[in-house]
Amino acid sequence: MSEYVKSLMTEVKAKNPSQPEFHQAVEEVVESLESVLDKHPEYRAAKILERIIEPERVIMFRVPWVNDQGEVQVNRGFRIEMNSAIGPYKGGLRFHPSVNLGILKFLAFEQVFKNSLTTLPMGGGKGGSDFDPKGKSDAEVMRFCQSFMSELFRHIGPNTDVPAGDIGVGGREIGFLFGQYKKLRNEFSGILTGKGLNWGGSLIRPEATGYGAVYFAAEMLATRNDSLEGKTCLVSGSGNVAQYTVEKLLDLGAKVTTLSDSSGYIYDEEGIDREKLAFVMELKNVRRGRIKEYAEKYLNAVYTPVDASSDHNSLWDHKADCAFPSATQNEINEKDAQNLLNNGVFVISEGANMPTTLEGVNLFLDKGILYGPAKAANAGGVAVSGLEMAQNSMRYGWTREEVDNRLQLIMKSIHTTCVTTAEKYGTPGNYVNGANIGGFIKVADSMLDQGIV
Ligand code: NDP
């Protein structure tokens, strides 16, 4: 670590105490950007990096609601409006008990670079609440969403800030949030993405993050004249991103052997075929059950519960070629990374945000495997959100093929940006540097153009 990175990180840690995920995200980016700052003293003079690290605005609010037993509940709501240099703030809402300011700041920070890479005009933001939708009735989720939007509506708008879904926020939640916004504003406008098809949503938006992560892996493999056909893949999570990652992997002839949730994971040596995937989708999206039930239905599969005392996650300790972490941050630590390498994994495409610790990332980079970091690999979701905004502005909807083609073109373009930028800055094959630098330059130049604001 250079003196510059060291002193910047000391300042970031002092100013943002108890936000380890935010420190981690900043450190990874700052390390990548050193060579850019050396080449462009104007960025340093205008304190571009110091300004990008500081959110333009943080909104924190009380979300009171009443449960089915008539008891008053109080949660905390957040919206981080991180950077609007290249477009309205854009990024998802996460409802999960682990949500806090530091986690949302890391996600909003990552989003700035990711959105820039998509080539679409979107700034970066993120929000959410420590509300846990698990085990809540639909009526409770609706009352919570209505209370959350009763404050958030003041801060968002189609040209200001356009949230979307993330962990714990899917079609059901977006519907309740949209309904409340429309009632409060008396206005039907595209203030959220991930909407239902009947009321302004885009085809392929639910599939986009998972499909995009697979398209990105295919692009990386193509650089070595290889493809996903016949590859064995480990996938974590079993939510939106994981489900559509599996679907696209099956389309491209790969075999998937794992899925997980926060209670444990299943290993199915025979592979998760389309029928089994349909079971998972019904289990998770309709019945809202646990992945353990997969092993109760398909007896050849083995279920392993989470072992909180273990220093690694055995999901990552199976023979495979590719891994698609699609659950949550820091789900691959250094030991997991070593296990993946020992098991022959040479392609990693991150569907989740920051799923690998810094030590794990360094191990992948040292080994020179095809490692696609989240900012690049999972940008398909926000890219199709951008396409949903474009369709809303036109009051017109594209076909499935049209949106899917655009998604593929965008993932190709992100891949090219990563490869050419990594090469230009002297680290060929390093997708982390490629993504961080490629995303940064467009935002930095826009900030220079717009003065000290
Ligand atoms: P979902 O809520 O649909 O699914 C999340 C999955 O991850 C569930 O299986 C969940 O299990 C599991 N999970 C969540 N938290 C933890 C945890 N702390 N430990 C272990 N497992 C956990 O969310 P998404 O699929 O939308 O999001 C998954 C990841 O992808 C996140 O990192 C998100 O930020 C990222 N992402 C999502 C995008 C999108 O378009 N949806 C876009 C870009 C990135 P359980 O049900 O038990 O909680």
PDB file of C-alpha atoms in Angstrom, residues 10 28 87 99 112 140 144 152 238 244 270 280 287 296 331 337 350 364 398 407 414 427-428 431:
ATOM      1  CA  THR A  10      -6.729   6.500   7.609  1.00  0.00           C
ATOM      2  CA  GLU A  28     -10.169  -1.754  -3.355  1.00  0.00           C
ATOM      3  CA  GLY A  87     -27.376  11.038 -14.220  1.00  0.00           C
ATOM      4  CA  VAL A  99     -28.776  -3.350   6.817  1.00  0.00           C
ATOM      5  CA  VAL A 112     -21.399   4.810  -8.948  1.00  0.00           C
ATOM      6  CA  GLU A 140     -47.424  -6.621   7.005  1.00  0.00           C
ATOM      7  CA  PHE A 144     -44.176  -1.509   5.996  1.00  0.00           C
ATOM      8  CA  LEU A 152     -38.963   8.347   0.688  1.00  0.00           C
ATOM      9  CA  SER A 238     -31.389 -18.895  -4.306  1.00  0.00           C
ATOM     10  CA  TYR A 244     -31.669 -16.538 -13.385  1.00  0.00           C
ATOM     11  CA  GLU A 270     -26.432 -34.785 -10.870  1.00  0.00           C
ATOM     12  CA  VAL A 280     -36.751 -23.708  -6.507  1.00  0.00           C
ATOM     13  CA  ARG A 287     -44.114 -20.393  -0.954  1.00  0.00           C
ATOM     14  CA  GLU A 296     -36.229 -33.308   0.979  1.00  0.00           C
ATOM     15  CA  GLU A 331     -19.386 -14.787   1.329  1.00  0.00           C
ATOM     16  CA  ALA A 337     -10.923 -18.587  -2.309  1.00  0.00           C
ATOM     17  CA  GLU A 350     -19.787 -12.100  -9.186  1.00  0.00           C
ATOM     18  CA  PHE A 364      -7.605 -14.740  -7.532  1.00  0.00           C
ATOM     19  CA  TRP A 398     -39.500  -3.190 -26.220  1.00  0.00           C
ATOM     20  CA  LEU A 407     -28.302  -6.451 -22.392  1.00  0.00           C
ATOM     21  CA  ILE A 414     -18.402  -3.571 -20.167  1.00  0.00           C
ATOM     22  CA  THR A 427      -2.236  -4.687 -15.715  1.00  0.00           C
ATOM     23  CA  PRO A 428      -3.549  -6.870 -18.557  1.00  0.00           C
ATOM     24  CA  TYR A 431     -10.658  -7.017 -14.463  1.00  0.00           C
TER      25      TYR A 431
END
